[in-house]
């Protein structure tokens, strides 16, 4: 499976993110973007983290988002994203590497569940295409009110891509690939998963004959 899915392990490179928050807007660091009726404020904590207070929801989930600009991504290059997060209620957070220009295509995306206790997240992904004018976006918050806190965030090139730690066919520990983490697998792993779904669907309908 390691060979078939193209397991890659690369040393982590330099940090790509800036810790500062641009509470008044700007380019470097975290920027808060609000659209339509969305209302929220971004502040820094005494520990150096971020506190996003969302006070008014809007029509679309992408109307409230945090992003860092001035990033460049290479196609199929592993990148490792680590976050330490908590919210005041169970929250679905959309993570996206995307173009910072029209047509705003997603190069990678995944959804995670954020609970009320601090939790660490570590995700290695490979963009579906490269772009020199890109950004990392935390989205999916536009229809919510409440609080999201970020104690730390890091994005670095490199990491282990293809299989997660402890996954093996022999032990039966390869995770089911959900829609939220499909793009965190290698291209070969994605293709195998889609082929499996087609086989299951085909077998289901042929079973009626």
PDB file of C-alpha atoms in Angstrom:
ATOM      1  CA  UNK A   1       0.000   0.000   0.000  1.00  0.00           C
ATOM      2  CA  UNK A   2       2.888   2.359   0.723  1.00  0.00           C
ATOM      3  CA  UNK A   3       4.188   1.805  -2.804  1.00  0.00           C
ATOM      4  CA  UNK A   4       0.767   1.878  -4.495  1.00  0.00           C
ATOM      5  CA  UNK A   5      -0.285   5.103  -2.807  1.00  0.00           C
ATOM      6  CA  UNK A   6       3.105   6.735  -3.213  1.00  0.00           C
ATOM      7  CA  UNK A   7       4.000   7.238   0.449  1.00  0.00           C
ATOM      8  CA  UNK A   8       6.115  10.377   0.776  1.00  0.00           C
ATOM      9  CA  UNK A   9       8.076  11.538   3.791  1.00  0.00           C
ATOM     10  CA  UNK A  10       9.837  14.886   3.585  1.00  0.00           C
ATOM     11  CA  UNK A  11      11.513  16.968   6.259  1.00  0.00           C
ATOM     12  CA  UNK A  12       9.539  20.022   7.318  1.00  0.00           C
ATOM     13  CA  UNK A  13      10.646  23.295   5.771  1.00  0.00           C
ATOM     14  CA  UNK A  14      10.377  26.917   6.842  1.00  0.00           C
ATOM     15  CA  UNK A  15       7.285  28.382   8.490  1.00  0.00           C
ATOM     16  CA  UNK A  16       4.879  29.949   5.971  1.00  0.00           C
ATOM     17  CA  UNK A  17       2.476  31.720   8.362  1.00  0.00           C
ATOM     18  CA  UNK A  18       2.768  34.935  10.367  1.00  0.00           C
ATOM     19  CA  UNK A  19       1.395  34.870  13.911  1.00  0.00           C
ATOM     20  CA  UNK A  20       0.170  38.475  14.033  1.00  0.00           C
ATOM     21  CA  UNK A  21      -3.473  39.434  13.584  1.00  0.00           C
ATOM     22  CA  UNK A  22      -4.414  42.407  11.445  1.00  0.00           C
ATOM     23  CA  UNK A  23      -7.328  43.654  13.515  1.00  0.00           C
ATOM     24  CA  UNK A  24      -7.559  46.724  11.264  1.00  0.00           C
ATOM     25  CA  UNK A  25      -6.987  44.815   8.036  1.00  0.00           C
ATOM     26  CA  UNK A  26      -3.794  44.349   6.055  1.00  0.00           C
ATOM     27  CA  UNK A  27      -1.756  41.824   4.140  1.00  0.00           C
ATOM     28  CA  UNK A  28       0.724  40.149   6.481  1.00  0.00           C
ATOM     29  CA  UNK A  29      -0.693  37.829   9.122  1.00  0.00           C
ATOM     30  CA  UNK A  30      -4.291  36.857   9.799  1.00  0.00           C
ATOM     31  CA  UNK A  31      -6.984  38.955   8.154  1.00  0.00           C
ATOM     32  CA  UNK A  32     -10.673  38.876   9.055  1.00  0.00           C
ATOM     33  CA  UNK A  33     -12.987  39.067   6.049  1.00  0.00           C
ATOM     34  CA  UNK A  34     -16.686  39.848   6.535  1.00  0.00           C
ATOM     35  CA  UNK A  35     -19.284  39.845   3.764  1.00  0.00           C
ATOM     36  CA  UNK A  36     -22.912  40.989   3.665  1.00  0.00           C
ATOM     37  CA  UNK A  37     -24.527  40.819   7.141  1.00  0.00           C
ATOM     38  CA  UNK A  38     -21.707  38.989   8.901  1.00  0.00           C
ATOM     39  CA  UNK A  39     -20.309  40.801  11.934  1.00  0.00           C
ATOM     40  CA  UNK A  40     -17.301  39.685  13.969  1.00  0.00           C
ATOM     41  CA  UNK A  41     -14.198  41.018  15.669  1.00  0.00           C
ATOM     42  CA  UNK A  42     -10.666  39.637  15.857  1.00  0.00           C
ATOM     43  CA  UNK A  43      -8.350  40.249  18.789  1.00  0.00           C
ATOM     44  CA  UNK A  44      -5.131  38.856  20.192  1.00  0.00           C
ATOM     45  CA  UNK A  45      -4.959  37.098  23.555  1.00  0.00           C
ATOM     46  CA  UNK A  46      -2.440  37.656  26.328  1.00  0.00           C
ATOM     47  CA  UNK A  47      -0.824  34.337  25.362  1.00  0.00           C
ATOM     48  CA  UNK A  48      -0.336  35.457  21.763  1.00  0.00           C
ATOM     49  CA  UNK A  49      -3.261  33.569  20.237  1.00  0.00           C
ATOM     50  CA  UNK A  50      -6.330  34.786  18.355  1.00  0.00           C
ATOM     51  CA  UNK A  51      -9.895  35.274  19.575  1.00  0.00           C
ATOM     52  CA  UNK A  52     -12.622  35.512  16.924  1.00  0.00           C
ATOM     53  CA  UNK A  53     -15.957  36.762  18.290  1.00  0.00           C
ATOM     54  CA  UNK A  54     -18.825  36.305  15.812  1.00  0.00           C
ATOM     55  CA  UNK A  55     -21.821  38.486  16.709  1.00  0.00           C
ATOM     56  CA  UNK A  56     -24.032  38.383  13.598  1.00  0.00           C
ATOM     57  CA  UNK A  57     -24.627  35.582  11.083  1.00  0.00           C
ATOM     58  CA  UNK A  58     -25.060  36.056   7.350  1.00  0.00           C
ATOM     59  CA  UNK A  59     -26.604  34.126   4.429  1.00  0.00           C
ATOM     60  CA  UNK A  60     -23.593  32.049   3.380  1.00  0.00           C
ATOM     61  CA  UNK A  61     -21.072  29.993   5.357  1.00  0.00           C
ATOM     62  CA  UNK A  62     -18.153  31.745   3.624  1.00  0.00           C
ATOM     63  CA  UNK A  63     -19.246  35.247   4.677  1.00  0.00           C
ATOM     64  CA  UNK A  64     -17.002  35.062   7.772  1.00  0.00           C
ATOM     65  CA  UNK A  65     -13.444  33.859   7.254  1.00  0.00           C
ATOM     66  CA  UNK A  66      -9.869  34.253   8.429  1.00  0.00           C
ATOM     67  CA  UNK A  67      -7.074  34.045   5.909  1.00  0.00           C
ATOM     68  CA  UNK A  68      -3.370  34.616   5.339  1.00  0.00           C
ATOM     69  CA  UNK A  69      -2.289  35.914   1.945  1.00  0.00           C
ATOM     70  CA  UNK A  70       1.032  35.950   0.104  1.00  0.00           C
ATOM     71  CA  UNK A  71       1.409  32.180   0.057  1.00  0.00           C
ATOM     72  CA  UNK A  72       2.598  29.971  -2.801  1.00  0.00           C
ATOM     73  CA  UNK A  73       1.705  26.291  -3.207  1.00  0.00           C
ATOM     74  CA  UNK A  74       3.199  23.643  -5.495  1.00  0.00           C
ATOM     75  CA  UNK A  75       1.077  20.871  -7.004  1.00  0.00           C
ATOM     76  CA  UNK A  76       1.419  17.496  -5.202  1.00  0.00           C
ATOM     77  CA  UNK A  77       3.959  18.948  -2.718  1.00  0.00           C
ATOM     78  CA  UNK A  78       3.238  17.808   0.861  1.00  0.00           C
ATOM     79  CA  UNK A  79       2.380  20.582   3.323  1.00  0.00           C
ATOM     80  CA  UNK A  80       1.752  20.107   7.040  1.00  0.00           C
ATOM     81  CA  UNK A  81      -0.799  22.284   8.828  1.00  0.00           C
ATOM     82  CA  UNK A  82      -0.990  22.232  12.633  1.00  0.00           C
ATOM     83  CA  UNK A  83      -3.597  24.080  14.680  1.00  0.00           C
ATOM     84  CA  UNK A  84      -4.576  24.289  18.342  1.00  0.00           C
ATOM     85  CA  UNK A  85      -8.239  25.306  18.559  1.00  0.00           C
ATOM     86  CA  UNK A  86     -11.334  25.503  20.697  1.00  0.00           C
ATOM     87  CA  UNK A  87     -14.806  27.051  20.355  1.00  0.00           C
ATOM     88  CA  UNK A  88     -17.609  27.938  22.721  1.00  0.00           C
ATOM     89  CA  UNK A  89     -19.781  25.245  21.061  1.00  0.00           C
ATOM     90  CA  UNK A  90     -19.303  22.372  18.636  1.00  0.00           C
ATOM     91  CA  UNK A  91     -18.267  23.990  15.362  1.00  0.00           C
ATOM     92  CA  UNK A  92     -17.452  22.781  11.852  1.00  0.00           C
ATOM     93  CA  UNK A  93     -14.464  24.654  10.488  1.00  0.00           C
ATOM     94  CA  UNK A  94     -13.537  24.585   6.798  1.00  0.00           C
ATOM     95  CA  UNK A  95      -9.812  24.671   6.014  1.00  0.00           C
ATOM     96  CA  UNK A  96      -8.761  25.706   2.512  1.00  0.00           C
ATOM     97  CA  UNK A  97      -5.637  26.347   0.505  1.00  0.00           C
ATOM     98  CA  UNK A  98      -6.989  28.447  -2.344  1.00  0.00           C
ATOM     99  CA  UNK A  99      -6.253  31.020  -4.998  1.00  0.00           C
ATOM    100  CA  UNK A 100      -6.097  34.604  -3.731  1.00  0.00           C
ATOM    101  CA  UNK A 101      -7.473  35.839  -7.042  1.00  0.00           C
ATOM    102  CA  UNK A 102     -10.322  35.063  -9.437  1.00  0.00           C
ATOM    103  CA  UNK A 103     -11.691  32.442  -9.973  1.00  0.00           C
ATOM    104  CA  UNK A 104     -10.800  31.643  -6.300  1.00  0.00           C
ATOM    105  CA  UNK A 105     -10.349  27.912  -6.893  1.00  0.00           C
ATOM    106  CA  UNK A 106      -9.649  25.595  -3.971  1.00  0.00           C
ATOM    107  CA  UNK A 107      -6.289  23.843  -4.166  1.00  0.00           C
ATOM    108  CA  UNK A 108      -7.137  21.743  -1.113  1.00  0.00           C
ATOM    109  CA  UNK A 109      -9.911  21.717   1.467  1.00  0.00           C
ATOM    110  CA  UNK A 110     -10.954  19.766   4.527  1.00  0.00           C
ATOM    111  CA  UNK A 111     -13.552  20.167   7.271  1.00  0.00           C
ATOM    112  CA  UNK A 112     -12.753  19.539  10.938  1.00  0.00           C
ATOM    113  CA  UNK A 113     -14.860  19.446  14.099  1.00  0.00           C
ATOM    114  CA  UNK A 114     -13.831  21.931  16.781  1.00  0.00           C
ATOM    115  CA  UNK A 115     -15.073  21.296  20.330  1.00  0.00           C
ATOM    116  CA  UNK A 116     -15.128  23.282  23.554  1.00  0.00           C
ATOM    117  CA  UNK A 117     -11.815  21.902  24.873  1.00  0.00           C
ATOM    118  CA  UNK A 118      -8.433  22.701  23.411  1.00  0.00           C
ATOM    119  CA  UNK A 119      -7.506  20.223  20.698  1.00  0.00           C
ATOM    120  CA  UNK A 120      -4.468  19.833  18.473  1.00  0.00           C
ATOM    121  CA  UNK A 121      -4.889  19.138  14.758  1.00  0.00           C
ATOM    122  CA  UNK A 122      -2.159  17.971  12.384  1.00  0.00           C
ATOM    123  CA  UNK A 123      -3.012  17.578   8.699  1.00  0.00           C
ATOM    124  CA  UNK A 124      -0.678  16.843   5.809  1.00  0.00           C
ATOM    125  CA  UNK A 125      -2.078  17.582   2.356  1.00  0.00           C
ATOM    126  CA  UNK A 126      -1.001  17.986  -1.270  1.00  0.00           C
ATOM    127  CA  UNK A 127      -2.579  20.741  -3.420  1.00  0.00           C
ATOM    128  CA  UNK A 128      -4.404  19.579  -6.542  1.00  0.00           C
ATOM    129  CA  UNK A 129      -2.640  22.340  -8.484  1.00  0.00           C
ATOM    130  CA  UNK A 130      -0.008  24.959  -7.831  1.00  0.00           C
ATOM    131  CA  UNK A 131      -0.447  28.716  -7.515  1.00  0.00           C
ATOM    132  CA  UNK A 132       1.995  31.530  -6.735  1.00  0.00           C
ATOM    133  CA  UNK A 133      -0.720  33.912  -5.469  1.00  0.00           C
ATOM    134  CA  UNK A 134      -2.592  31.874  -2.885  1.00  0.00           C
ATOM    135  CA  UNK A 135      -3.825  31.935   0.670  1.00  0.00           C
ATOM    136  CA  UNK A 136      -4.796  29.720   3.600  1.00  0.00           C
ATOM    137  CA  UNK A 137      -8.408  30.242   4.679  1.00  0.00           C
ATOM    138  CA  UNK A 138     -10.366  29.264   7.793  1.00  0.00           C
ATOM    139  CA  UNK A 139     -13.997  29.443   6.737  1.00  0.00           C
ATOM    140  CA  UNK A 140     -17.444  27.875   7.164  1.00  0.00           C
ATOM    141  CA  UNK A 141     -18.338  30.361   9.902  1.00  0.00           C
ATOM    142  CA  UNK A 142     -20.644  32.799   8.136  1.00  0.00           C
ATOM    143  CA  UNK A 143     -23.900  31.397   9.511  1.00  0.00           C
ATOM    144  CA  UNK A 144     -22.633  31.122  13.083  1.00  0.00           C
ATOM    145  CA  UNK A 145     -22.388  33.303  16.147  1.00  0.00           C
ATOM    146  CA  UNK A 146     -20.078  32.545  19.049  1.00  0.00           C
ATOM    147  CA  UNK A 147     -16.351  32.267  19.611  1.00  0.00           C
ATOM    148  CA  UNK A 148     -13.421  30.539  17.964  1.00  0.00           C
ATOM    149  CA  UNK A 149      -9.998  30.658  19.604  1.00  0.00           C
ATOM    150  CA  UNK A 150      -6.675  29.802  17.961  1.00  0.00           C
ATOM    151  CA  UNK A 151      -3.808  29.197  20.361  1.00  0.00           C
ATOM    152  CA  UNK A 152      -1.305  28.414  17.600  1.00  0.00           C
ATOM    153  CA  UNK A 153      -1.130  27.814  13.853  1.00  0.00           C
ATOM    154  CA  UNK A 154       1.678  26.570  11.630  1.00  0.00           C
ATOM    155  CA  UNK A 155       2.009  25.726   7.933  1.00  0.00           C
ATOM    156  CA  UNK A 156       5.236  24.230   6.606  1.00  0.00           C
ATOM    157  CA  UNK A 157       6.214  22.385   3.435  1.00  0.00           C
ATOM    158  CA  UNK A 158       6.973  18.710   3.992  1.00  0.00           C
ATOM    159  CA  UNK A 159       5.539  15.945   6.170  1.00  0.00           C
ATOM    160  CA  UNK A 160       4.264  12.402   5.683  1.00  0.00           C
ATOM    161  CA  UNK A 161       1.715  12.020   2.882  1.00  0.00           C
ATOM    162  CA  UNK A 162      -0.111   8.870   1.754  1.00  0.00           C
ATOM    163  CA  UNK A 163      -0.738   6.931   4.955  1.00  0.00           C
ATOM    164  CA  UNK A 164      -1.418   8.197   8.447  1.00  0.00           C
ATOM    165  CA  UNK A 165       0.633   7.016  11.416  1.00  0.00           C
ATOM    166  CA  UNK A 166      -0.346   3.457  12.371  1.00  0.00           C
ATOM    167  CA  UNK A 167      -2.295   2.694   9.180  1.00  0.00           C
ATOM    168  CA  UNK A 168      -1.669  -0.683   7.524  1.00  0.00           C
ATOM    169  CA  UNK A 169      -3.612  -3.221   5.464  1.00  0.00           C
ATOM    170  CA  UNK A 170      -2.326  -6.094   7.611  1.00  0.00           C
ATOM    171  CA  UNK A 171      -3.731  -4.605  10.802  1.00  0.00           C
ATOM    172  CA  UNK A 172      -6.925  -3.400   9.139  1.00  0.00           C
ATOM    173  CA  UNK A 173      -6.286   0.119  10.399  1.00  0.00           C
ATOM    174  CA  UNK A 174      -6.587   2.158   7.180  1.00  0.00           C
ATOM    175  CA  UNK A 175      -9.199   4.818   7.882  1.00  0.00           C
ATOM    176  CA  UNK A 176     -12.323   5.210   5.791  1.00  0.00           C
ATOM    177  CA  UNK A 177     -11.676   8.213   3.563  1.00  0.00           C
ATOM    178  CA  UNK A 178     -14.470  10.705   4.095  1.00  0.00           C
ATOM    179  CA  UNK A 179     -15.336  13.650   1.895  1.00  0.00           C
ATOM    180  CA  UNK A 180     -13.723  15.966   4.439  1.00  0.00           C
ATOM    181  CA  UNK A 181     -10.234  14.477   4.102  1.00  0.00           C
ATOM    182  CA  UNK A 182     -10.167  13.067   0.566  1.00  0.00           C
ATOM    183  CA  UNK A 183      -7.689  15.720  -0.597  1.00  0.00           C
ATOM    184  CA  UNK A 184      -5.330  14.920   2.277  1.00  0.00           C
ATOM    185  CA  UNK A 185      -4.440  11.647   0.548  1.00  0.00           C
ATOM    186  CA  UNK A 186      -2.111  11.215  -2.394  1.00  0.00           C
ATOM    187  CA  UNK A 187      -3.621  11.299  -5.872  1.00  0.00           C
ATOM    188  CA  UNK A 188      -3.303   7.472  -6.108  1.00  0.00           C
ATOM    189  CA  UNK A 189      -5.095   7.061  -2.765  1.00  0.00           C
ATOM    190  CA  UNK A 190      -7.901   9.347  -3.916  1.00  0.00           C
ATOM    191  CA  UNK A 191      -8.293   7.396  -7.159  1.00  0.00           C
ATOM    192  CA  UNK A 192      -8.447   4.053  -5.306  1.00  0.00           C
ATOM    193  CA  UNK A 193     -11.122   5.393  -2.972  1.00  0.00           C
ATOM    194  CA  UNK A 194     -13.273   6.762  -5.803  1.00  0.00           C
ATOM    195  CA  UNK A 195     -12.887   3.461  -7.692  1.00  0.00           C
ATOM    196  CA  UNK A 196     -14.045   1.593  -4.575  1.00  0.00           C
ATOM    197  CA  UNK A 197     -17.141   3.788  -4.267  1.00  0.00           C
ATOM    198  CA  UNK A 198     -17.991   3.206  -7.944  1.00  0.00           C
ATOM    199  CA  UNK A 199     -17.604  -0.565  -7.479  1.00  0.00           C
ATOM    200  CA  UNK A 200     -19.919  -0.545  -4.455  1.00  0.00           C
ATOM    201  CA  UNK A 201     -22.511   1.562  -6.286  1.00  0.00           C
ATOM    202  CA  UNK A 202     -22.299  -0.640  -9.386  1.00  0.00           C
ATOM    203  CA  UNK A 203     -22.696  -3.808  -7.319  1.00  0.00           C
ATOM    204  CA  UNK A 204     -25.690  -2.374  -5.489  1.00  0.00           C
ATOM    205  CA  UNK A 205     -27.626  -1.590  -8.663  1.00  0.00           C
ATOM    206  CA  UNK A 206     -26.643  -4.814 -10.432  1.00  0.00           C
ATOM    207  CA  UNK A 207     -27.936  -6.686  -7.400  1.00  0.00           C
ATOM    208  CA  UNK A 208     -31.486  -5.703  -8.432  1.00  0.00           C
ATOM    209  CA  UNK A 209     -31.208  -7.658 -11.678  1.00  0.00           C
TER     210      UNK A 209
END
